[in-house]
Every structure is written in C-alpha cells, then in structure tokens.
Amino acid sequence: ETEYTSKSQQALELDLRSKHASACKHMKNGKFDKALQDFEAILALILESYGEVHERVGAALHNVGIANLRAGKLDDAMDATEEAVRIRKLTLGKDDPKVADSLVELGIILLSMKDYSDALEIFFEALELREYEAEDFVLPEDVEESNMKIAKVMNNIGCVNFERGNFKEAKRAFEDAVKLQKSALGETVSNHTASKPGVLTMATTMCNMGYVHLKLAEWTEAADTFEESLAIQKLLLGADNKLILNSLDNMGFAYAMKAANSKAIEVYEELLANQQKSYEQTQLDCAETLRKLVFVRLQVNQYDEALQSLCLVEDIQMENFGEGSKKVLDTQELMGQVNYQVLKYPTIAESAARAINRMNVCRACTGSCKEDDGDENIHAEHWRPTMPTNSSKMSGHRVTYA
C-alpha cells in the first residue's frame, strides 16, 4: 500500500509539474485564459489530494488570482487572491513572506478596480510584513533581496497615490523605492550589472517618479529621471520597445517645457527614428512626434527643418484623413506661415543676424518696442506638445509552483 501511495504521489507531482509548465508558457505568451485553465486544473487536483486547508492550496489560489488579473477578470482575481491570503495565514502563519506575496497581488487588484483606500490599506499591511521579515537578515545578498521586495511595495504605494492625484505622497514613496533599489543594485547600472534581477523594475520605478515630476511641473527633475531610466532600458530592450518610446516621449516633453529646445529636438528625433523601426507604431504615431518636432524647431527658428517635418505630416494626414480635412487644412496653414519665414530669411546667417539685431534693439529701447510683423505670421501655439498620458506601473509577483 505504501509503495502504491508513493507511485500515486509521483504521478500526481508529474501531472502538476506538466500543467504548471504549460501554464507558465501560456502566461509568457500572453495567453492568459489558457494559463487560467491550467492553474484551475492544478487547484482542483490539489484540493482533491490535500483538502481545502493546505499551504499548497494557498499557492494554487495565488496563481489562479494572478492569471485572472492578467486576463482582466478582476472580480475572479479578487475572490481567488483573498482566499489565498486566508489559507496562507491559516497554514503558514500571519507573518509568513508568502502571505505578503498574496497581499501585494490583492493590493494590485484593488488598485486596478480603483478602490484606492483599500489598496493602500493592503499595501501597508504587506509593507509591515516585509519590514518585519527584513529584521532577521544579516547576509548582504539577503538584505539586498529584502530591500528589493520592500521597494516593490513602496512603488505600489506610490502608484495608488499617483492614480488618486496625491502627487507629493507618490513622489515620497517612489523616491524611497528607488533609494532601496539603488542600495541593492548600485547607484549606476552598466553592461556588467544590467542582467541582475530587478534592474528593469528599478527603471520602471524611475519612470513612475518621472511621471510625478511632470505632474508637479518639475521639468528639470523629470528630464533627468527619464534620462537615467532610459539609459537602463537601452541596456536591456530594443530601440523600438514601447517602454523606450514612452521614456523618450516624456523626456522630450520635459525638455520642451523647460525650453531646452535643442535637447527636445534631439530626443524627438530619436523617438521618431525608433517609431519608424517599430511594427506597432502607426503613421499617425509618427505624425504626432513630427508635430512636436515642428513646434520645438520653430522655437529656435529652424524654419527649413520645420517645413520639412510639416510636409511629412501633411503626407500622412492626406493619406489618413483626406485632402479637405481640418487636420490637413491646419497643417497647410502653418506650412504657409513657415514658408514665408523661409523665403524672408533664406539663410541661417540672415536669421541669426536678425535675432542678434532684435536683441540689440530691445536692450536700447525703453520697453515699448515690439517685434516686427514677421514672427506674428506664425501661429503654432496649438502645436505645442501636450503631456503624454501616463499610468503608473505596479510591481507584482510571478507565479510559483504549487
């Protein structure tokens, strides 16, 4: 009988491992519904073999919750994860690290449901457990891993505050998270350290902090933060990756807002080049970046370059909206205004001389002088870049073998 039981247990473990491997593969490929089927099959097998109150049931429920969350089934995710928390507290103890794992997922679900108050409460409970767990660590590698776990919770607390508009509280949480991440990973990331676990997570937290800087109109801090995050992303991701495109777009906006127009041009040109390599970016995405380039180029009197960009915008708009559309007509109107400047000041030297002369006149006058009518012909204010739409990125846990 013992031998039969042993063989039966081995067969169960083989079946569970096979289903777990299949589920993980589906999760990696974004097939969350198929992953969910596998995880639910695992849960059924474990319930049949171990009963309702067992630590493996808690792990299986945790995985079902994650799969439901990724599939967008928030109510089902909540039910599974709340039960995972309950079972893990019963079988492992209220202070066990795996309880904190499930609490973090529960907080993410609540945040996704826009239940901000409950999400904060859950994240602070998870933070308390993480900090309690950290008290026992002595070895440097254990301390580093603990700091990364605490930082993950701090990042999520920042996300809740960001989404509910409490930007100063969000800023403090993100700053604390990045500080802990840097203590574990180092102040700077190089090719040699980029592969360490958690490096891309740190870059994501930096982006979250950059979003807060933008909301608070802290343009210099925003530009610096996105530049630091982008340097890490470039070590790990392809040039056309959406995270890199997002960082470039936000960094370009920050430079444009602080009137660092040369830097803004440089960043937007890189963004455009990357968009043109991407299969996911459309012509209209490129047109939006070209519009931003037009605006910042006009700020530094780059009329020829602005006109070239306008021609490209016109081509894209004609193809997508038709010749008589309002978008095309607005673009053609600005093209006429910019073309006037090109014809009026055809060389860089003449444009520069005019700018210097204007400065000298202004210094000499009593303050009543106005610019000549030339620049008044350009009306590009509605081409000014607008703040990119950003949503803070949360940090969760991977599924684990039940």
Tab-separated table of C-alpha atoms in Angstrom, residues 23-332:
chain	number	residue	atom	x	y	z
A	23	ALA	CA	0.518	27.439	-17.631
A	24	CYS	CA	3.810	29.346	-17.393
A	25	LYS	CA	4.318	29.028	-21.149
A	26	HIS	CA	0.838	30.423	-21.796
A	27	MET	CA	1.480	33.285	-19.338
A	28	LYS	CA	4.728	34.165	-21.117
A	29	ASN	CA	2.950	34.214	-24.487
A	30	GLY	CA	0.068	36.334	-23.192
A	31	LYS	CA	-2.488	33.509	-23.476
A	32	PHE	CA	-3.924	34.165	-20.035
A	33	ASP	CA	-7.210	32.306	-20.479
A	34	LYS	CA	-5.351	29.115	-21.373
A	35	ALA	CA	-2.986	29.644	-18.434
A	36	LEU	CA	-6.006	30.082	-16.192
A	37	GLN	CA	-7.419	26.728	-17.328
A	38	ASP	CA	-4.162	25.017	-16.351
A	39	PHE	CA	-3.948	26.756	-12.971
A	40	GLU	CA	-7.570	25.907	-12.178
A	41	ALA	CA	-6.873	22.269	-13.087
A	42	ILE	CA	-3.893	22.330	-10.696
A	43	LEU	CA	-6.087	23.791	-7.943
A	44	ALA	CA	-8.678	21.041	-8.457
A	45	LEU	CA	-6.023	18.302	-8.203
A	46	ILE	CA	-4.531	19.806	-5.041
A	47	LEU	CA	-7.930	20.247	-3.401
A	48	GLU	CA	-8.736	16.611	-4.151
A	49	SER	CA	-5.406	15.395	-2.756
A	50	TYR	CA	-4.884	17.709	0.245
A	51	GLY	CA	-8.269	19.123	1.220
A	52	GLU	CA	-9.309	22.771	1.456
A	53	VAL	CA	-6.870	23.968	4.143
A	54	HIS	CA	-3.326	23.297	2.996
A	55	GLU	CA	-0.402	25.540	2.072
A	56	ARG	CA	-0.360	24.109	-1.476
A	57	VAL	CA	-3.979	25.202	-1.864
A	58	GLY	CA	-2.894	28.741	-0.922
A	59	ALA	CA	-0.156	28.665	-3.570
A	60	ALA	CA	-2.543	27.326	-6.216
A	61	LEU	CA	-5.141	30.008	-5.409
A	62	HIS	CA	-2.415	32.664	-5.582
A	63	ASN	CA	-1.568	31.535	-9.125
A	64	VAL	CA	-5.231	31.451	-10.152
A	65	GLY	CA	-5.549	35.016	-8.873
A	66	ILE	CA	-2.562	36.199	-10.925
A	67	ALA	CA	-3.882	34.550	-14.091
A	68	ASN	CA	-7.313	36.125	-13.594
A	69	LEU	CA	-5.697	39.519	-13.025
A	70	ARG	CA	-3.659	39.252	-16.232
A	71	ALA	CA	-6.791	38.141	-18.097
A	72	GLY	CA	-8.632	41.222	-16.826
A	73	LYS	CA	-11.104	39.223	-14.721
A	74	LEU	CA	-10.778	41.396	-11.659
A	75	ASP	CA	-13.688	40.031	-9.618
A	76	ASP	CA	-12.467	36.455	-10.051
A	77	ALA	CA	-8.924	37.581	-9.284
A	78	MET	CA	-10.131	39.208	-6.067
A	79	ASP	CA	-12.008	36.095	-4.938
A	80	ALA	CA	-9.048	33.785	-5.561
A	81	THR	CA	-6.454	36.099	-4.007
A	82	GLU	CA	-8.488	36.883	-0.892
A	83	GLU	CA	-8.886	33.135	-0.371
A	84	ALA	CA	-5.145	32.659	-0.967
A	85	VAL	CA	-4.407	35.197	1.770
A	86	ARG	CA	-6.814	33.459	4.153
A	87	ILE	CA	-5.437	29.954	3.503
A	88	ARG	CA	-1.821	31.100	3.719
A	89	LYS	CA	-2.425	32.849	7.027
A	90	LEU	CA	-4.042	29.679	8.399
A	91	THR	CA	-1.391	27.250	7.171
A	92	LEU	CA	1.817	29.317	7.213
A	93	GLY	CA	1.164	31.963	9.855
A	94	LYS	CA	0.150	35.605	9.558
A	95	ASP	CA	3.745	36.831	9.299
A	96	ASP	CA	4.924	34.448	6.564
A	97	PRO	CA	6.531	36.094	3.489
A	98	LYS	CA	4.138	34.223	1.194
A	99	VAL	CA	1.246	35.987	2.899
A	100	ALA	CA	2.902	39.268	1.896
A	101	ASP	CA	3.209	37.968	-1.696
A	102	SER	CA	-0.538	37.411	-1.903
A	103	LEU	CA	-1.287	40.718	-0.157
A	104	VAL	CA	0.733	42.545	-2.826
A	105	GLU	CA	-1.323	40.882	-5.560
A	106	LEU	CA	-4.530	41.733	-3.705
A	107	GLY	CA	-3.449	45.374	-3.488
A	108	ILE	CA	-2.765	45.426	-7.232
A	109	ILE	CA	-6.236	44.024	-7.918
A	110	LEU	CA	-7.856	46.662	-5.693
A	111	LEU	CA	-5.863	49.414	-7.390
A	112	SER	CA	-6.933	48.067	-10.798
A	113	MET	CA	-10.530	48.314	-9.553
A	114	LYS	CA	-9.841	51.914	-8.448
A	115	ASP	CA	-10.523	51.015	-4.829
A	116	TYR	CA	-7.696	53.261	-3.650
A	117	SER	CA	-8.350	53.317	0.094
A	118	ASP	CA	-8.496	49.528	0.438
A	119	ALA	CA	-5.499	49.138	-1.874
A	120	LEU	CA	-3.416	51.431	0.350
A	121	GLU	CA	-4.501	49.552	3.459
A	122	ILE	CA	-3.472	46.212	1.941
A	123	PHE	CA	-0.136	47.534	0.669
A	124	PHE	CA	0.716	48.955	4.093
A	125	GLU	CA	-0.095	45.574	5.641
A	126	ALA	CA	2.243	43.939	3.114
A	127	LEU	CA	4.911	46.573	3.833
A	128	GLU	CA	4.727	45.846	7.558
A	129	LEU	CA	5.306	42.136	6.860
A	130	ARG	CA	8.215	42.874	4.514
A	131	GLU	CA	9.899	45.114	7.089
A	132	TYR	CA	9.306	42.531	9.829
A	133	GLU	CA	10.873	39.873	7.610
A	134	ALA	CA	13.897	42.114	6.951
A	135	GLU	CA	14.800	42.279	10.644
A	136	ASP	CA	16.179	38.722	10.545
A	137	PHE	CA	18.530	39.192	7.583
A	138	VAL	CA	22.277	39.587	8.039
A	139	LEU	CA	23.939	38.330	4.860
A	140	PRO	CA	24.366	41.087	2.223
A	141	GLU	CA	22.579	39.096	-0.505
A	142	ASP	CA	19.596	38.529	1.801
A	143	VAL	CA	19.476	42.213	2.735
A	144	GLU	CA	19.583	43.184	-0.947
A	145	GLU	CA	16.752	40.828	-1.838
A	146	SER	CA	14.722	42.139	1.096
A	147	ASN	CA	15.299	45.750	0.035
A	148	MET	CA	14.026	44.910	-3.459
A	149	LYS	CA	10.868	43.360	-2.002
A	150	ILE	CA	10.235	46.376	0.214
A	151	ALA	CA	10.879	48.691	-2.738
A	152	LYS	CA	8.285	46.792	-4.761
A	153	VAL	CA	5.636	47.523	-2.134
A	154	MET	CA	6.749	51.177	-1.826
A	155	ASN	CA	6.443	51.521	-5.605
A	156	ASN	CA	2.878	50.223	-5.439
A	157	ILE	CA	2.027	52.637	-2.624
A	158	GLY	CA	3.336	55.388	-4.879
A	159	CYS	CA	1.127	54.103	-7.713
A	160	VAL	CA	-2.006	54.332	-5.558
A	161	ASN	CA	-1.198	57.907	-4.579
A	162	PHE	CA	-0.353	58.821	-8.184
A	163	GLU	CA	-3.628	57.448	-9.530
A	164	ARG	CA	-5.679	59.273	-6.883
A	165	GLY	CA	-3.812	62.546	-7.557
A	166	ASN	CA	-1.761	62.720	-4.336
A	167	PHE	CA	1.425	63.527	-6.211
A	168	LYS	CA	3.574	64.658	-3.283
A	169	GLU	CA	2.859	61.439	-1.363
A	170	ALA	CA	3.523	59.456	-4.545
A	171	LYS	CA	6.834	61.248	-5.007
A	172	ARG	CA	7.996	60.335	-1.491
A	173	ALA	CA	7.072	56.677	-1.997
A	174	PHE	CA	8.827	56.431	-5.370
A	175	GLU	CA	11.934	58.189	-4.029
A	176	ASP	CA	12.085	55.741	-1.101
A	177	ALA	CA	11.647	52.816	-3.501
A	178	VAL	CA	14.442	53.967	-5.831
A	179	LYS	CA	16.749	54.562	-2.869
A	180	LEU	CA	16.240	50.961	-1.709
A	181	GLN	CA	16.662	49.638	-5.243
A	182	LYS	CA	19.935	51.509	-5.686
A	183	SER	CA	21.182	50.226	-2.333
A	184	ALA	CA	20.650	46.702	-3.671
A	185	LEU	CA	21.720	47.169	-7.302
A	186	GLY	CA	24.200	50.041	-7.155
A	187	GLU	CA	23.956	53.742	-7.940
A	188	THR	CA	24.744	53.171	-11.623
A	189	VAL	CA	23.928	50.290	-13.958
A	190	SER	CA	26.405	49.084	-16.571
A	191	ASN	CA	26.540	46.268	-19.121
A	192	HIS	CA	28.026	44.071	-16.394
A	193	THR	CA	25.201	44.649	-13.897
A	194	ALA	CA	22.218	45.149	-16.231
A	195	SER	CA	21.306	41.460	-16.113
A	196	LYS	CA	20.825	41.451	-12.336
A	197	PRO	CA	17.242	40.676	-11.245
A	198	GLY	CA	15.267	43.816	-10.548
A	199	VAL	CA	17.203	46.249	-12.761
A	200	LEU	CA	14.323	46.794	-15.199
A	201	THR	CA	11.944	47.064	-12.231
A	202	MET	CA	14.102	49.916	-10.902
A	203	ALA	CA	13.901	51.636	-14.291
A	204	THR	CA	10.102	51.329	-14.125
A	205	THR	CA	10.028	52.903	-10.664
A	206	MET	CA	12.171	55.751	-12.005
A	207	CYS	CA	9.637	56.284	-14.809
A	208	ASN	CA	6.859	56.421	-12.217
A	209	MET	CA	8.848	59.081	-10.370
A	210	GLY	CA	9.315	60.938	-13.662
A	211	TYR	CA	5.541	60.993	-14.195
A	212	VAL	CA	5.156	62.647	-10.790
A	213	HIS	CA	7.787	65.265	-11.649
A	214	LEU	CA	5.811	66.100	-14.802
A	215	LYS	CA	2.573	66.444	-12.831
A	216	LEU	CA	4.345	68.811	-10.423
A	217	ALA	CA	5.874	70.794	-13.333
A	218	GLU	CA	9.379	69.858	-12.142
A	219	TRP	CA	10.753	69.819	-15.679
A	220	THR	CA	14.469	69.512	-14.907
A	221	GLU	CA	13.957	66.700	-12.410
A	222	ALA	CA	11.648	64.931	-14.862
A	223	ALA	CA	14.155	65.126	-17.715
A	224	ASP	CA	16.986	63.867	-15.508
A	225	THR	CA	14.885	60.985	-14.156
A	226	PHE	CA	13.743	59.811	-17.591
A	227	GLU	CA	17.284	60.075	-18.908
A	228	GLU	CA	18.545	57.826	-16.093
A	229	SER	CA	15.739	55.333	-16.640
A	230	LEU	CA	16.262	55.363	-20.405
A	231	ALA	CA	19.960	54.527	-20.026
A	232	ILE	CA	18.961	51.344	-18.161
A	233	GLN	CA	16.206	50.448	-20.620
A	234	LYS	CA	18.603	50.755	-23.556
A	235	LEU	CA	20.880	48.142	-21.977
A	236	LEU	CA	18.042	45.613	-21.818
A	237	LEU	CA	15.465	46.432	-24.507
A	238	GLY	CA	15.284	47.026	-28.237
A	239	ALA	CA	15.159	50.575	-29.565
A	240	ASP	CA	11.537	50.179	-30.668
A	241	ASN	CA	10.328	48.769	-27.346
A	242	LYS	CA	7.265	50.637	-26.074
A	243	LEU	CA	8.958	51.386	-22.725
A	244	ILE	CA	11.818	53.145	-24.510
A	245	LEU	CA	9.401	55.022	-26.771
A	246	ASN	CA	7.428	56.126	-23.716
A	247	SER	CA	10.556	57.347	-21.904
A	248	LEU	CA	11.704	59.315	-24.961
A	249	ASP	CA	8.275	60.915	-25.384
A	250	ASN	CA	8.146	62.004	-21.743
A	251	MET	CA	11.750	63.207	-21.750
A	252	GLY	CA	11.164	65.224	-24.922
A	253	PHE	CA	8.119	66.852	-23.333
A	254	ALA	CA	10.093	67.749	-20.195
A	255	TYR	CA	12.848	69.390	-22.265
A	256	ALA	CA	10.270	71.251	-24.355
A	257	MET	CA	8.562	72.591	-21.228
A	258	LYS	CA	11.847	73.845	-19.757
A	259	ALA	CA	12.615	75.458	-23.136
A	260	ALA	CA	15.695	73.278	-23.658
A	261	ASN	CA	14.712	73.145	-27.301
A	262	SER	CA	17.933	71.708	-28.712
A	263	LYS	CA	17.686	68.751	-26.317
A	264	ALA	CA	13.980	68.370	-27.098
A	265	ILE	CA	14.773	68.230	-30.828
A	266	GLU	CA	17.451	65.599	-30.216
A	267	VAL	CA	15.096	63.427	-28.148
A	268	TYR	CA	12.114	63.742	-30.509
A	269	GLU	CA	14.337	62.888	-33.494
A	270	GLU	CA	15.455	59.718	-31.707
A	271	LEU	CA	11.838	58.904	-30.841
A	272	LEU	CA	10.783	59.344	-34.470
A	273	ALA	CA	13.623	57.136	-35.747
A	274	ASN	CA	12.648	54.400	-33.276
A	275	GLN	CA	8.957	54.675	-34.174
A	276	GLN	CA	9.792	54.222	-37.843
A	277	LYS	CA	11.515	50.915	-36.975
A	278	SER	CA	8.590	49.636	-34.913
A	279	TYR	CA	5.893	47.370	-36.311
A	280	GLU	CA	3.492	48.520	-33.587
A	281	GLN	CA	3.767	52.255	-34.256
A	282	THR	CA	1.490	53.705	-36.938
A	283	GLN	CA	1.983	56.570	-39.379
A	284	LEU	CA	-0.241	58.682	-37.155
A	285	ASP	CA	2.040	57.983	-34.168
A	286	CYS	CA	4.937	59.275	-36.251
A	287	ALA	CA	2.876	62.296	-37.289
A	288	GLU	CA	2.308	63.215	-33.633
A	289	THR	CA	6.047	63.174	-32.995
A	290	LEU	CA	6.648	65.231	-36.147
A	291	ARG	CA	4.153	67.820	-34.833
A	292	LYS	CA	6.198	68.078	-31.627
A	293	LEU	CA	9.366	68.477	-33.677
A	294	VAL	CA	7.746	71.260	-35.676
A	295	PHE	CA	6.928	73.212	-32.527
A	296	VAL	CA	10.372	72.981	-30.890
A	297	ARG	CA	12.148	73.710	-34.182
A	298	LEU	CA	10.106	76.868	-34.599
A	299	GLN	CA	11.246	77.978	-31.121
A	300	VAL	CA	14.842	78.141	-32.401
A	301	ASN	CA	13.991	79.475	-35.882
A	302	GLN	CA	14.756	76.198	-37.677
A	303	TYR	CA	12.281	77.092	-40.400
A	304	ASP	CA	13.659	74.833	-43.136
A	305	GLU	CA	13.651	71.774	-40.878
A	306	ALA	CA	10.204	72.655	-39.533
A	307	LEU	CA	8.885	72.943	-43.085
A	308	GLN	CA	10.313	69.524	-43.977
A	309	SER	CA	8.571	67.999	-40.967
A	310	LEU	CA	5.325	69.749	-41.892
A	311	CYS	CA	5.481	68.247	-45.367
A	312	LEU	CA	5.765	64.774	-43.844
A	313	VAL	CA	2.841	65.482	-41.503
A	314	GLU	CA	0.767	66.664	-44.463
A	315	ASP	CA	1.524	63.483	-46.438
A	316	ILE	CA	0.439	61.264	-43.538
A	317	GLN	CA	-2.698	63.292	-42.855
A	318	MET	CA	-3.687	63.348	-46.543
A	319	GLU	CA	-3.405	59.564	-46.663
A	320	ASN	CA	-5.376	59.019	-43.458
A	321	PHE	CA	-7.934	61.854	-43.366
A	322	GLY	CA	-8.313	63.108	-46.932
A	323	GLU	CA	-7.381	66.327	-48.713
A	324	GLY	CA	-10.072	68.611	-47.336
A	325	SER	CA	-9.938	67.504	-43.699
A	326	LYS	CA	-9.495	70.066	-40.923
A	327	LYS	CA	-6.209	68.468	-39.834
A	328	VAL	CA	-4.777	68.830	-43.341
A	329	LEU	CA	-6.007	72.415	-43.684
A	330	ASP	CA	-4.490	73.369	-40.295
A	331	THR	CA	-1.165	71.856	-41.339
A	332	GLN	CA	-1.221	73.625	-44.703
